[in-house]
Amino acid sequence: MPPREGGTPPPPGRGNDELRLYGWNAVQALFDKRPQALRKLYLAESLIPRLQPMLKWCVSNRVGYRVVEEGDLNKLAATTHHEGVVADVLRAPMLELGEWLGTLPAGTPALALWLDGVGNPHNFGAILRSAAHFGVAGLLLPPGSTLALSGAAARVAEGGAESVPLVRLPALPEAMQQLRDAGFGLAATLVDGGDNLFASDVPARLVYVMGAEGEGMDRELAQDCDAQVSIPGTGAVESLNVASATAVLLAHWYGRQAR
């Protein structure tokens, strides 16, 4: 058994290129897809058997790990929702739009999300989870966006954060032109006033443009899109939140492609 050290481990001095992950699925997904990004691992003693492959990799690659008490894990993660494991990791690099488009096989269906003002980490995590489930090819972030993956978002995503790349967009006219040149249609998603989603055409290459949680999406941006769609419902509630709406939109596109 690795040595147990008393006291709370000191902060690792993380910069913008580093991230503290916690939660079993988030850490395991990181290890499965980008083990070289792992910088330090903290775990509860009860997880030693379950994490044997990861611990052996750490030993072989000289990556430090420590068995710590529950209270130390709570402090490291700044939450009790860590499921016994915390990791310091390097962030996945954000792609430029042209670079991302170059990774897509020519002529194949592809779905992307343009996040115009989404900021809540739990909503972001839920969006990532749905995006991974339905095979979204990328999350597109406008210029100046401060949205970035956090530990909280990665935990809510339940491993989905490692499956969906983040893409930095250029200025709006250039971004739209590049996407259209690559065969994408752009659909603005509105709380109301758009065409019925379930009666609308769904192109094989599509970008759903999602607005902010509170004020919705920019109306000028919505008008510049090729289509404007809304999710019909009973009217018993004013609207779905952005994460729930995203899941509906993605399921609709995915179902149409599966026909």
mmCIF file of N, CA and C in Angstrom, residues 12-133:
data_model
loop_
_atom_site.group_PDB
_atom_site.id
_atom_site.type_symbol
_atom_site.label_atom_id
_atom_site.label_comp_id
_atom_site.label_asym_id
_atom_site.label_seq_id
_atom_site.Cartn_x
_atom_site.Cartn_y
_atom_site.Cartn_z
ATOM 1 N N PRO A 12 -1.715 22.515 -5.889
ATOM 2 C CA PRO A 12 -0.644 22.246 -6.837
ATOM 3 C C PRO A 12 -0.176 23.454 -7.624
ATOM 4 N N GLY A 13 -0.746 24.634 -7.381
ATOM 5 C CA GLY A 13 -0.321 25.800 -8.135
ATOM 6 C C GLY A 13 -0.742 25.715 -9.582
ATOM 7 N N ARG A 14 -1.986 25.307 -9.844
ATOM 8 C CA ARG A 14 -2.442 25.082 -11.211
ATOM 9 C C ARG A 14 -2.563 26.399 -11.970
ATOM 10 N N GLY A 15 -2.186 26.354 -13.227
ATOM 11 C CA GLY A 15 -2.375 27.492 -14.106
ATOM 12 C C GLY A 15 -3.584 27.279 -14.990
ATOM 13 N N ASN A 16 -3.724 28.123 -16.013
ATOM 14 C CA ASN A 16 -4.877 28.009 -16.902
ATOM 15 C C ASN A 16 -4.847 26.729 -17.728
ATOM 16 N N ASP A 17 -3.675 26.099 -17.826
ATOM 17 C CA ASP A 17 -3.575 24.872 -18.612
ATOM 18 C C ASP A 17 -3.832 23.630 -17.767
ATOM 19 N N GLU A 18 -4.144 23.814 -16.494
ATOM 20 C CA GLU A 18 -4.385 22.676 -15.615
ATOM 21 C C GLU A 18 -5.772 22.738 -15.005
ATOM 22 N N LEU A 19 -6.255 21.569 -14.604
ATOM 23 C CA LEU A 19 -7.625 21.431 -14.124
ATOM 24 C C LEU A 19 -7.661 20.376 -13.039
ATOM 25 N N ARG A 20 -8.468 20.593 -12.008
ATOM 26 C CA ARG A 20 -8.659 19.576 -10.972
ATOM 27 C C ARG A 20 -9.967 18.849 -11.240
ATOM 28 N N LEU A 21 -9.869 17.580 -11.589
ATOM 29 C CA LEU A 21 -11.032 16.735 -11.834
ATOM 30 C C LEU A 21 -11.379 15.956 -10.578
ATOM 31 N N TYR A 22 -12.649 15.591 -10.455
ATOM 32 C CA TYR A 22 -13.067 14.694 -9.386
ATOM 33 C C TYR A 22 -14.311 13.949 -9.842
ATOM 34 N N GLY A 23 -14.531 12.806 -9.192
ATOM 35 C CA GLY A 23 -15.625 11.932 -9.605
ATOM 36 C C GLY A 23 -15.085 10.781 -10.441
ATOM 37 N N TRP A 24 -15.601 9.575 -10.174
ATOM 38 C CA TRP A 24 -15.071 8.364 -10.809
ATOM 39 C C TRP A 24 -15.103 8.444 -12.329
ATOM 40 N N ASN A 25 -16.249 8.742 -12.927
ATOM 41 C CA ASN A 25 -16.358 8.714 -14.390
ATOM 42 C C ASN A 25 -15.498 9.780 -15.055
ATOM 43 N N ALA A 26 -15.433 10.967 -14.450
ATOM 44 C CA ALA A 26 -14.622 12.038 -15.038
ATOM 45 C C ALA A 26 -13.148 11.658 -15.056
ATOM 46 N N VAL A 27 -12.645 11.129 -13.940
ATOM 47 C CA VAL A 27 -11.224 10.772 -13.863
ATOM 48 C C VAL A 27 -10.921 9.551 -14.727
ATOM 49 N N GLN A 28 -11.804 8.554 -14.724
ATOM 50 C CA GLN A 28 -11.570 7.357 -15.533
ATOM 51 C C GLN A 28 -11.581 7.685 -17.020
ATOM 52 N N ALA A 29 -12.490 8.562 -17.454
ATOM 53 C CA ALA A 29 -12.540 8.944 -18.871
ATOM 54 C C ALA A 29 -11.257 9.653 -19.288
ATOM 55 N N LEU A 30 -10.752 10.516 -18.420
ATOM 56 C CA LEU A 30 -9.474 11.182 -18.688
ATOM 57 C C LEU A 30 -8.373 10.148 -18.851
ATOM 58 N N PHE A 31 -8.321 9.173 -17.954
ATOM 59 C CA PHE A 31 -7.265 8.158 -18.009
ATOM 60 C C PHE A 31 -7.404 7.293 -19.260
ATOM 61 N N ASP A 32 -8.634 6.967 -19.649
ATOM 62 C CA ASP A 32 -8.848 6.137 -20.831
ATOM 63 C C ASP A 32 -8.407 6.834 -22.110
ATOM 64 N N LYS A 33 -8.657 8.140 -22.208
ATOM 65 C CA LYS A 33 -8.424 8.852 -23.464
ATOM 66 C C LYS A 33 -7.116 9.639 -23.498
ATOM 67 N N ARG A 34 -6.693 10.173 -22.329
ATOM 68 C CA ARG A 34 -5.488 11.018 -22.310
ATOM 69 C C ARG A 34 -4.676 10.744 -21.048
ATOM 70 N N PRO A 35 -4.191 9.536 -20.864
ATOM 71 C CA PRO A 35 -3.457 9.254 -19.627
ATOM 72 C C PRO A 35 -2.248 10.154 -19.434
ATOM 73 N N GLN A 36 -1.630 10.598 -20.532
ATOM 74 C CA GLN A 36 -0.454 11.453 -20.436
ATOM 75 C C GLN A 36 -0.774 12.812 -19.816
ATOM 76 N N ALA A 37 -2.070 13.163 -19.726
ATOM 77 C CA ALA A 37 -2.470 14.440 -19.132
ATOM 78 C C ALA A 37 -2.539 14.377 -17.612
ATOM 79 N N LEU A 38 -2.453 13.185 -17.041
ATOM 80 C CA LEU A 38 -2.557 13.026 -15.593
ATOM 81 C C LEU A 38 -1.284 13.534 -14.923
ATOM 82 N N ARG A 39 -1.439 14.427 -13.934
ATOM 83 C CA ARG A 39 -0.297 15.011 -13.246
ATOM 84 C C ARG A 39 -0.188 14.582 -11.788
ATOM 85 N N LYS A 40 -1.310 14.371 -11.110
ATOM 86 C CA LYS A 40 -1.289 13.940 -9.704
ATOM 87 C C LYS A 40 -2.646 13.327 -9.391
ATOM 88 N N LEU A 41 -2.620 12.262 -8.595
ATOM 89 C CA LEU A 41 -3.833 11.539 -8.255
ATOM 90 C C LEU A 41 -3.955 11.431 -6.749
ATOM 91 N N TYR A 42 -5.158 11.683 -6.232
ATOM 92 C CA TYR A 42 -5.480 11.518 -4.822
ATOM 93 C C TYR A 42 -6.667 10.563 -4.732
ATOM 94 N N LEU A 43 -6.614 9.619 -3.821
ATOM 95 C CA LEU A 43 -7.696 8.648 -3.744
ATOM 96 C C LEU A 43 -7.926 8.182 -2.315
ATOM 97 N N ALA A 44 -9.147 7.708 -2.082
ATOM 98 C CA ALA A 44 -9.489 7.074 -0.815
ATOM 99 C C ALA A 44 -8.954 5.650 -0.803
ATOM 100 N N GLU A 45 -8.625 5.145 0.372
ATOM 101 C CA GLU A 45 -8.077 3.794 0.486
ATOM 102 C C GLU A 45 -9.011 2.749 -0.109
ATOM 103 N N SER A 46 -10.324 2.960 0.020
ATOM 104 C CA SER A 46 -11.288 1.976 -0.472
ATOM 105 C C SER A 46 -11.238 1.811 -1.983
ATOM 106 N N LEU A 47 -10.664 2.790 -2.697
ATOM 107 C CA LEU A 47 -10.625 2.724 -4.165
ATOM 108 C C LEU A 47 -9.340 2.096 -4.704
ATOM 109 N N ILE A 48 -8.426 1.708 -3.838
ATOM 110 C CA ILE A 48 -7.164 1.132 -4.324
ATOM 111 C C ILE A 48 -7.395 -0.075 -5.240
ATOM 112 N N PRO A 49 -8.243 -1.047 -4.868
ATOM 113 C CA PRO A 49 -8.436 -2.185 -5.787
ATOM 114 C C PRO A 49 -9.027 -1.770 -7.136
ATOM 115 N N ARG A 50 -9.988 -0.874 -7.100
ATOM 116 C CA ARG A 50 -10.662 -0.470 -8.335
ATOM 117 C C ARG A 50 -9.738 0.329 -9.259
ATOM 118 N N LEU A 51 -8.799 1.051 -8.671
ATOM 119 C CA LEU A 51 -7.927 1.924 -9.457
ATOM 120 C C LEU A 51 -6.564 1.297 -9.755
ATOM 121 N N GLN A 52 -6.433 -0.014 -9.595
ATOM 122 C CA GLN A 52 -5.143 -0.656 -9.808
ATOM 123 C C GLN A 52 -4.519 -0.348 -11.168
ATOM 124 N N PRO A 53 -5.252 -0.430 -12.296
ATOM 125 C CA PRO A 53 -4.618 -0.100 -13.587
ATOM 126 C C PRO A 53 -4.061 1.325 -13.631
ATOM 127 N N MET A 54 -4.805 2.265 -13.067
ATOM 128 C CA MET A 54 -4.351 3.650 -13.059
ATOM 129 C C MET A 54 -3.133 3.820 -12.151
ATOM 130 N N LEU A 55 -3.145 3.164 -10.996
ATOM 131 C CA LEU A 55 -2.023 3.276 -10.064
ATOM 132 C C LEU A 55 -0.755 2.652 -10.652
ATOM 133 N N LYS A 56 -0.909 1.514 -11.325
ATOM 134 C CA LYS A 56 0.257 0.891 -11.965
ATOM 135 C C LYS A 56 0.823 1.794 -13.054
ATOM 136 N N TRP A 57 -0.067 2.449 -13.801
ATOM 137 C CA TRP A 57 0.394 3.381 -14.831
ATOM 138 C C TRP A 57 1.143 4.545 -14.187
ATOM 139 N N CYS A 58 0.624 5.053 -13.076
ATOM 140 C CA CYS A 58 1.294 6.152 -12.374
ATOM 141 C C CYS A 58 2.701 5.744 -11.952
ATOM 142 N N VAL A 59 2.834 4.555 -11.411
ATOM 143 C CA VAL A 59 4.157 4.078 -10.993
ATOM 144 C C VAL A 59 5.094 3.971 -12.198
ATOM 145 N N SER A 60 4.613 3.388 -13.272
ATOM 146 C CA SER A 60 5.451 3.198 -14.463
ATOM 147 C C SER A 60 5.874 4.516 -15.088
ATOM 148 N N ASN A 61 5.033 5.538 -14.952
ATOM 149 C CA ASN A 61 5.296 6.822 -15.602
ATOM 150 C C ASN A 61 5.694 7.924 -14.620
ATOM 151 N N ARG A 62 5.994 7.523 -13.404
ATOM 152 C CA ARG A 62 6.474 8.454 -12.384
ATOM 153 C C ARG A 62 5.514 9.608 -12.144
ATOM 154 N N VAL A 63 4.241 9.287 -12.114
ATOM 155 C CA VAL A 63 3.204 10.256 -11.749
ATOM 156 C C VAL A 63 2.819 9.998 -10.298
ATOM 157 N N GLY A 64 2.853 11.040 -9.490
ATOM 158 C CA GLY A 64 2.608 10.877 -8.066
ATOM 159 C C GLY A 64 1.147 10.595 -7.748
ATOM 160 N N TYR A 65 0.933 9.746 -6.723
ATOM 161 C CA TYR A 65 -0.422 9.552 -6.202
ATOM 162 C C TYR A 65 -0.344 9.382 -4.697
ATOM 163 N N ARG A 66 -1.454 9.731 -4.028
ATOM 164 C CA ARG A 66 -1.495 9.685 -2.575
ATOM 165 C C ARG A 66 -2.834 9.145 -2.104
ATOM 166 N N VAL A 67 -2.779 8.306 -1.096
ATOM 167 C CA VAL A 67 -3.982 7.850 -0.405
ATOM 168 C C VAL A 67 -4.243 8.833 0.728
ATOM 169 N N VAL A 68 -5.427 9.440 0.734
ATOM 170 C CA VAL A 68 -5.743 10.476 1.714
ATOM 171 C C VAL A 68 -7.090 10.195 2.363
ATOM 172 N N GLU A 69 -7.365 10.899 3.427
ATOM 173 C CA GLU A 69 -8.617 10.740 4.153
ATOM 174 C C GLU A 69 -9.765 11.434 3.417
ATOM 175 N N GLU A 70 -10.981 11.034 3.790
ATOM 176 C CA GLU A 70 -12.187 11.619 3.180
ATOM 177 C C GLU A 70 -12.211 13.131 3.313
ATOM 178 N N GLY A 71 -11.853 13.633 4.498
ATOM 179 C CA GLY A 71 -11.872 15.078 4.696
ATOM 180 C C GLY A 71 -10.901 15.810 3.786
ATOM 181 N N ASP A 72 -9.740 15.187 3.522
ATOM 182 C CA ASP A 72 -8.779 15.794 2.614
ATOM 183 C C ASP A 72 -9.316 15.838 1.185
ATOM 184 N N LEU A 73 -10.007 14.761 0.791
ATOM 185 C CA LEU A 73 -10.616 14.755 -0.541
ATOM 186 C C LEU A 73 -11.680 15.839 -0.665
ATOM 187 N N ASN A 74 -12.457 16.035 0.414
ATOM 188 C CA ASN A 74 -13.470 17.091 0.405
ATOM 189 C C ASN A 74 -12.832 18.456 0.170
ATOM 190 N N LYS A 75 -11.681 18.682 0.814
ATOM 191 C CA LYS A 75 -11.004 19.972 0.665
ATOM 192 C C LYS A 75 -10.378 20.106 -0.716
ATOM 193 N N LEU A 76 -9.788 19.039 -1.202
ATOM 194 C CA LEU A 76 -9.173 19.084 -2.526
ATOM 195 C C LEU A 76 -10.193 19.390 -3.615
ATOM 196 N N ALA A 77 -11.334 18.728 -3.539
ATOM 197 C CA ALA A 77 -12.365 18.919 -4.560
ATOM 198 C C ALA A 77 -13.266 20.114 -4.270
ATOM 199 N N ALA A 78 -13.210 20.638 -3.050
ATOM 200 C CA ALA A 78 -14.108 21.708 -2.599
ATOM 201 C C ALA A 78 -15.565 21.265 -2.695
ATOM 202 N N THR A 79 -15.791 19.964 -2.514
ATOM 203 C CA THR A 79 -17.133 19.396 -2.528
ATOM 204 C C THR A 79 -17.051 17.989 -1.944
ATOM 205 N N THR A 80 -18.188 17.487 -1.500
ATOM 206 C CA THR A 80 -18.229 16.087 -1.051
ATOM 207 C C THR A 80 -18.553 15.132 -2.197
ATOM 208 N N HIS A 81 -18.798 15.651 -3.385
ATOM 209 C CA HIS A 81 -19.222 14.826 -4.525
ATOM 210 C C HIS A 81 -18.026 14.371 -5.356
ATOM 211 N N HIS A 82 -17.025 13.825 -4.727
ATOM 212 C CA HIS A 82 -15.811 13.425 -5.433
ATOM 213 C C HIS A 82 -15.720 11.918 -5.661
ATOM 214 N N GLU A 83 -16.567 11.137 -4.988
ATOM 215 C CA GLU A 83 -16.616 9.680 -5.156
ATOM 216 C C GLU A 83 -15.278 9.008 -4.869
ATOM 217 N N GLY A 84 -14.471 9.656 -4.032
ATOM 218 C CA GLY A 84 -13.243 9.025 -3.566
ATOM 219 C C GLY A 84 -12.018 9.222 -4.426
ATOM 220 N N VAL A 85 -12.099 10.057 -5.467
ATOM 221 C CA VAL A 85 -10.934 10.240 -6.329
ATOM 222 C C VAL A 85 -10.884 11.671 -6.868
ATOM 223 N N VAL A 86 -9.679 12.260 -6.830
ATOM 224 C CA VAL A 86 -9.416 13.615 -7.323
ATOM 225 C C VAL A 86 -8.135 13.549 -8.138
ATOM 226 N N ALA A 87 -8.083 14.293 -9.238
ATOM 227 C CA ALA A 87 -6.882 14.276 -10.088
ATOM 228 C C ALA A 87 -6.568 15.672 -10.600
ATOM 229 N N ASP A 88 -5.294 16.010 -10.616
ATOM 230 C CA ASP A 88 -4.823 17.211 -11.291
ATOM 231 C C ASP A 88 -4.363 16.810 -12.685
ATOM 232 N N VAL A 89 -4.907 17.485 -13.704
ATOM 233 C CA VAL A 89 -4.657 17.070 -15.088
ATOM 234 C C VAL A 89 -4.408 18.289 -15.963
ATOM 235 N N LEU A 90 -3.812 18.039 -17.122
ATOM 236 C CA LEU A 90 -3.682 19.072 -18.139
ATOM 237 C C LEU A 90 -4.976 19.160 -18.934
ATOM 238 N N ARG A 91 -5.396 20.373 -19.237
ATOM 239 C CA ARG A 91 -6.584 20.549 -20.069
ATOM 240 C C ARG A 91 -6.325 20.052 -21.489
ATOM 241 N N ALA A 92 -7.370 19.569 -22.123
ATOM 242 C CA ALA A 92 -7.282 19.277 -23.551
ATOM 243 C C ALA A 92 -7.166 20.603 -24.304
ATOM 244 N N PRO A 93 -6.323 20.682 -25.326
ATOM 245 C CA PRO A 93 -6.178 21.942 -26.059
ATOM 246 C C PRO A 93 -7.464 22.306 -26.797
ATOM 247 N N MET A 94 -7.775 23.593 -26.813
ATOM 248 C CA MET A 94 -8.921 24.060 -27.586
ATOM 249 C C MET A 94 -8.523 24.180 -29.051
ATOM 250 N N LEU A 95 -9.385 23.715 -29.950
ATOM 251 C CA LEU A 95 -9.087 23.741 -31.372
ATOM 252 C C LEU A 95 -9.573 25.037 -32.012
ATOM 253 N N GLU A 96 -8.876 25.471 -33.040
ATOM 254 C CA GLU A 96 -9.378 26.555 -33.880
ATOM 255 C C GLU A 96 -10.392 25.976 -34.865
ATOM 256 N N LEU A 97 -11.299 26.812 -35.361
ATOM 257 C CA LEU A 97 -12.386 26.314 -36.199
ATOM 258 C C LEU A 97 -11.868 25.567 -37.421
ATOM 259 N N GLY A 98 -10.926 26.153 -38.146
ATOM 260 C CA GLY A 98 -10.413 25.488 -39.343
ATOM 261 C C GLY A 98 -9.756 24.155 -39.023
ATOM 262 N N GLU A 99 -9.048 24.109 -37.906
ATOM 263 C CA GLU A 99 -8.394 22.865 -37.475
ATOM 264 C C GLU A 99 -9.446 21.794 -37.181
ATOM 265 N N TRP A 100 -10.513 22.194 -36.481
ATOM 266 C CA TRP A 100 -11.587 21.246 -36.145
ATOM 267 C C TRP A 100 -12.292 20.752 -37.404
ATOM 268 N N LEU A 101 -12.608 21.658 -38.315
ATOM 269 C CA LEU A 101 -13.281 21.251 -39.549
ATOM 270 C C LEU A 101 -12.436 20.236 -40.320
ATOM 271 N N GLY A 102 -11.123 20.385 -40.244
ATOM 272 C CA GLY A 102 -10.238 19.461 -40.925
ATOM 273 C C GLY A 102 -10.245 18.056 -40.341
ATOM 274 N N THR A 103 -10.747 17.908 -39.122
ATOM 275 C CA THR A 103 -10.808 16.575 -38.509
ATOM 276 C C THR A 103 -12.059 15.805 -38.908
ATOM 277 N N LEU A 104 -13.033 16.470 -39.536
ATOM 278 C CA LEU A 104 -14.296 15.820 -39.872
ATOM 279 C C LEU A 104 -14.184 15.126 -41.223
ATOM 280 N N PRO A 105 -14.523 13.850 -41.297
ATOM 281 C CA PRO A 105 -14.489 13.158 -42.584
ATOM 282 C C PRO A 105 -15.403 13.850 -43.596
ATOM 283 N N ALA A 106 -14.929 14.053 -44.788
ATOM 284 C CA ALA A 106 -15.688 14.780 -45.811
ATOM 285 C C ALA A 106 -16.999 14.077 -46.125
ATOM 286 N N GLY A 107 -18.059 14.872 -46.216
ATOM 287 C CA GLY A 107 -19.350 14.372 -46.657
ATOM 288 C C GLY A 107 -20.134 13.571 -45.642
ATOM 289 N N THR A 108 -19.638 13.461 -44.415
ATOM 290 C CA THR A 108 -20.344 12.667 -43.400
ATOM 291 C C THR A 108 -21.238 13.560 -42.552
ATOM 292 N N PRO A 109 -22.330 13.014 -41.986
ATOM 293 C CA PRO A 109 -23.154 13.798 -41.066
ATOM 294 C C PRO A 109 -22.337 14.263 -39.865
ATOM 295 N N ALA A 110 -22.648 15.443 -39.366
ATOM 296 C CA ALA A 110 -21.956 15.972 -38.190
ATOM 297 C C ALA A 110 -22.864 16.983 -37.507
ATOM 298 N N LEU A 111 -22.833 16.982 -36.203
ATOM 299 C CA LEU A 111 -23.643 17.898 -35.403
ATOM 300 C C LEU A 111 -22.723 18.659 -34.460
ATOM 301 N N ALA A 112 -22.936 19.968 -34.349
ATOM 302 C CA ALA A 112 -22.156 20.795 -33.431
ATOM 303 C C ALA A 112 -23.093 21.717 -32.661
ATOM 304 N N LEU A 113 -22.609 22.183 -31.515
ATOM 305 C CA LEU A 113 -23.343 23.135 -30.694
ATOM 306 C C LEU A 113 -22.542 24.429 -30.594
ATOM 307 N N TRP A 114 -23.183 25.526 -30.906
ATOM 308 C CA TRP A 114 -22.589 26.862 -30.755
ATOM 309 C C TRP A 114 -23.184 27.425 -29.464
ATOM 310 N N LEU A 115 -22.358 27.618 -28.448
ATOM 311 C CA LEU A 115 -22.837 28.046 -27.132
ATOM 312 C C LEU A 115 -22.672 29.552 -26.994
ATOM 313 N N ASP A 116 -23.768 30.281 -27.170
ATOM 314 C CA ASP A 116 -23.762 31.738 -27.151
ATOM 315 C C ASP A 116 -24.170 32.223 -25.760
ATOM 316 N N GLY A 117 -23.234 32.214 -24.815
ATOM 317 C CA GLY A 117 -23.526 32.778 -23.495
ATOM 318 C C GLY A 117 -23.820 31.771 -22.410
ATOM 319 N N VAL A 118 -23.739 30.482 -22.678
ATOM 320 C CA VAL A 118 -23.931 29.480 -21.624
ATOM 321 C C VAL A 118 -22.761 29.579 -20.649
ATOM 322 N N GLY A 119 -23.058 29.682 -19.349
ATOM 323 C CA GLY A 119 -21.987 29.871 -18.384
ATOM 324 C C GLY A 119 -22.082 29.016 -17.138
ATOM 325 N N ASN A 120 -23.291 28.591 -16.748
ATOM 326 C CA ASN A 120 -23.462 27.801 -15.536
ATOM 327 C C ASN A 120 -22.735 26.465 -15.673
ATOM 328 N N PRO A 121 -21.822 26.126 -14.733
ATOM 329 C CA PRO A 121 -21.035 24.896 -14.905
ATOM 330 C C PRO A 121 -21.875 23.628 -14.886
ATOM 331 N N HIS A 122 -22.974 23.619 -14.124
ATOM 332 C CA HIS A 122 -23.808 22.418 -14.099
ATOM 333 C C HIS A 122 -24.573 22.256 -15.413
ATOM 334 N N ASN A 123 -25.047 23.362 -15.972
ATOM 335 C CA ASN A 123 -25.662 23.283 -17.290
ATOM 336 C C ASN A 123 -24.636 22.872 -18.343
ATOM 337 N N PHE A 124 -23.433 23.425 -18.243
ATOM 338 C CA PHE A 124 -22.374 23.080 -19.192
ATOM 339 C C PHE A 124 -22.052 21.595 -19.097
ATOM 340 N N GLY A 125 -21.957 21.084 -17.876
ATOM 341 C CA GLY A 125 -21.684 19.663 -17.704
ATOM 342 C C GLY A 125 -22.792 18.790 -18.258
ATOM 343 N N ALA A 126 -24.043 19.185 -18.017
ATOM 344 C CA ALA A 126 -25.172 18.416 -18.540
ATOM 345 C C ALA A 126 -25.191 18.450 -20.066
ATOM 346 N N ILE A 127 -24.837 19.601 -20.652
ATOM 347 C CA ILE A 127 -24.754 19.701 -22.112
ATOM 348 C C ILE A 127 -23.664 18.773 -22.640
ATOM 349 N N LEU A 128 -22.510 18.747 -21.982
ATOM 350 C CA LEU A 128 -21.429 17.860 -22.407
ATOM 351 C C LEU A 128 -21.854 16.394 -22.342
ATOM 352 N N ARG A 129 -22.592 16.041 -21.298
ATOM 353 C CA ARG A 129 -23.038 14.648 -21.159
ATOM 354 C C ARG A 129 -23.969 14.269 -22.310
ATOM 355 N N SER A 130 -24.940 15.128 -22.618
ATOM 356 C CA SER A 130 -25.847 14.870 -23.737
ATOM 357 C C SER A 130 -25.095 14.868 -25.060
ATOM 358 N N ALA A 131 -24.143 15.798 -25.202
ATOM 359 C CA ALA A 131 -23.378 15.892 -26.450
ATOM 360 C C ALA A 131 -22.585 14.614 -26.700
ATOM 361 N N ALA A 132 -21.975 14.079 -25.658
ATOM 362 C CA ALA A 132 -21.231 12.831 -25.814
ATOM 363 C C ALA A 132 -22.177 11.683 -26.158
ATOM 364 N N HIS A 133 -23.330 11.644 -25.512
ATOM 365 C CA HIS A 133 -24.283 10.552 -25.734
ATOM 366 C C HIS A 133 -24.770 10.522 -27.182
#
